XYZ file of C-alpha atoms in Angstrom:
174
model
C 0.000 0.000 0.000
C 1.460 3.324 -1.111
C 0.050 5.127 1.944
C 1.754 2.679 4.303
C 5.139 2.981 2.612
C 4.803 6.767 2.618
C 3.973 6.631 6.332
C 7.147 4.633 7.053
C 9.205 7.277 5.249
C 7.499 10.094 7.131
C 8.165 8.372 10.460
C 11.877 8.064 9.598
C 11.965 11.753 8.600
C 10.379 12.649 11.939
C 13.031 10.563 13.692
C 15.727 12.465 11.771
C 14.205 15.758 12.842
C 14.259 14.810 16.531
C 17.553 12.877 16.612
C 19.700 15.740 17.885
C 17.389 17.143 20.534
C 15.042 14.334 21.636
C 16.568 10.933 20.928
C 13.823 9.090 22.829
C 11.131 10.603 20.626
C 13.292 9.979 17.560
C 13.629 6.313 18.548
C 9.883 6.075 19.126
C 9.185 7.335 15.594
C 11.720 5.015 14.007
C 10.415 2.009 15.955
C 6.935 2.813 14.622
C 8.413 2.900 11.129
C 10.159 -0.441 11.664
C 6.994 -2.045 13.025
C 4.870 -0.828 10.120
C 7.525 -1.816 7.560
C 7.701 -5.326 9.023
C 3.908 -5.546 9.102
C 3.576 -4.743 5.392
C 6.752 -6.561 4.312
C 8.436 -3.355 3.103
C 12.101 -4.336 3.164
C 13.414 -0.954 2.072
C 11.516 0.583 4.987
C 13.030 -1.983 7.353
C 16.521 -1.096 6.087
C 15.784 2.617 6.453
C 14.531 2.094 10.007
C 17.608 0.094 11.041
C 19.806 2.776 9.501
C 18.038 5.542 11.419
C 18.187 3.540 14.645
C 21.934 3.195 14.075
C 22.253 6.959 13.601
C 20.384 7.631 16.852
C 22.584 5.182 18.751
C 25.754 6.656 17.234
C 24.618 10.143 18.245
C 24.312 8.818 21.802
C 27.817 7.308 21.613
C 26.650 3.680 21.552
C 28.861 2.633 18.654
C 28.553 -1.129 19.127
C 24.744 -1.087 18.935
C 25.005 1.343 16.053
C 27.404 -0.952 14.196
C 25.071 -3.923 14.649
C 22.109 -1.917 13.323
C 24.072 -0.578 10.334
C 25.045 -4.160 9.493
C 21.377 -5.216 9.641
C 20.499 -2.355 7.299
C 23.381 -3.326 4.998
C 22.198 -6.941 4.704
C 18.683 -5.863 3.784
C 19.875 -3.239 1.329
C 22.136 -5.768 -0.401
C 19.300 -8.305 -0.490
C 16.927 -5.928 -2.272
C 19.591 -4.525 -4.603
C 19.514 -1.014 -3.126
C 22.953 0.150 -4.266
C 22.563 3.686 -2.951
C 21.480 2.375 0.454
C 24.275 -0.202 0.413
C 26.863 2.489 -0.265
C 25.403 4.665 2.495
C 25.478 1.790 4.970
C 29.099 0.976 4.128
C 30.146 4.603 4.568
C 28.272 4.783 7.888
C 29.895 1.537 9.048
C 33.254 3.051 8.112
C 32.466 6.045 10.307
C 31.700 3.826 13.277
C 34.970 1.934 12.826
C 36.768 5.265 12.538
C 35.169 6.441 15.795
C 36.290 3.186 17.417
C 39.853 3.750 16.149
C 39.798 0.725 13.827
C 41.175 2.587 10.816
C 41.894 -0.409 8.550
C 38.280 -1.557 8.863
C 37.057 2.034 8.413
C 39.065 2.412 5.197
C 37.881 -0.953 3.891
C 34.240 0.088 4.286
C 34.797 3.614 2.973
C 36.555 2.346 -0.158
C 33.897 -0.302 -0.798
C 31.164 2.313 -0.405
C 33.122 4.729 -2.608
C 33.374 2.163 -5.388
C 29.597 1.712 -5.383
C 29.000 5.488 -5.364
C 31.236 5.823 -8.402
C 29.316 3.054 -10.206
C 25.933 4.659 -9.586
C 27.039 8.303 -9.820
C 25.958 9.230 -6.276
C 27.929 12.456 -5.874
C 27.010 13.340 -2.285
C 27.959 9.944 -0.897
C 31.136 10.033 -3.007
C 32.122 13.359 -1.455
C 31.353 12.064 2.041
C 33.393 8.908 1.493
C 36.372 10.854 0.154
C 36.349 13.320 3.041
C 36.080 10.460 5.520
C 38.943 8.577 3.870
C 41.078 11.707 3.961
C 40.185 12.216 7.608
C 41.297 8.660 8.493
C 44.580 9.251 6.698
C 44.988 12.436 8.755
C 44.378 10.495 11.971
C 47.041 8.035 10.845
C 49.358 10.989 10.119
C 49.561 9.911 6.486
C 49.330 13.481 5.262
C 50.388 12.893 1.636
C 47.533 10.393 1.133
C 45.102 12.637 2.988
C 45.976 15.569 0.732
C 45.693 13.414 -2.385
C 42.168 12.381 -1.351
C 41.098 15.894 -0.344
C 42.340 17.369 -3.621
C 40.466 14.673 -5.576
C 37.340 15.596 -3.649
C 37.968 19.289 -4.247
C 37.911 18.662 -8.007
C 34.545 16.925 -7.773
C 33.087 19.690 -5.620
C 34.370 22.467 -7.899
C 32.879 20.734 -10.932
C 29.579 20.353 -9.101
C 29.634 23.895 -7.669
C 29.305 22.587 -4.113
C 30.438 25.604 -2.091
C 29.514 24.087 1.266
C 31.437 20.910 0.504
C 34.378 22.937 -0.773
C 34.516 24.850 2.489
C 34.657 21.606 4.436
C 37.335 20.199 2.108
C 39.436 23.378 2.287
C 39.250 23.167 6.051
C 40.530 19.603 5.893
C 43.325 20.575 3.496
C 44.478 23.332 5.805
């Protein structure tokens, strides 16, 4: 039912809106979305709900729960052939590993997500992955690689006219 799938998306958007200032309410909305998605067999909605639950947990600093939820979302997104969602999940998983200080695993996930973004032409995720990769290289004090990645991202952002992204990349370069 189109109305039900739209409702699941709205509930996730509400969760996004409340994530930063009322995580309990955000979790309530996303749990409603998950429940409805499971009820109607809407796998994309289930993946979206797990992803949002992971975001909420990461915001609260619960990286292990977040990692488990991102992996659940990843499995579903792969199963249904959602390449954009798969790339997003991989990049998010990379961020959790980066936060946990597991840089090899972070890079592995970032590069896998980046490859998918390049295949499907998803510019925003591509920019995010490149900045995250550069940031990991900075943490590892591998400044030549970090600069190489940031300058590659700068080219993409200039071509796209992404002034906000360019500002972030210039900050990283400096």
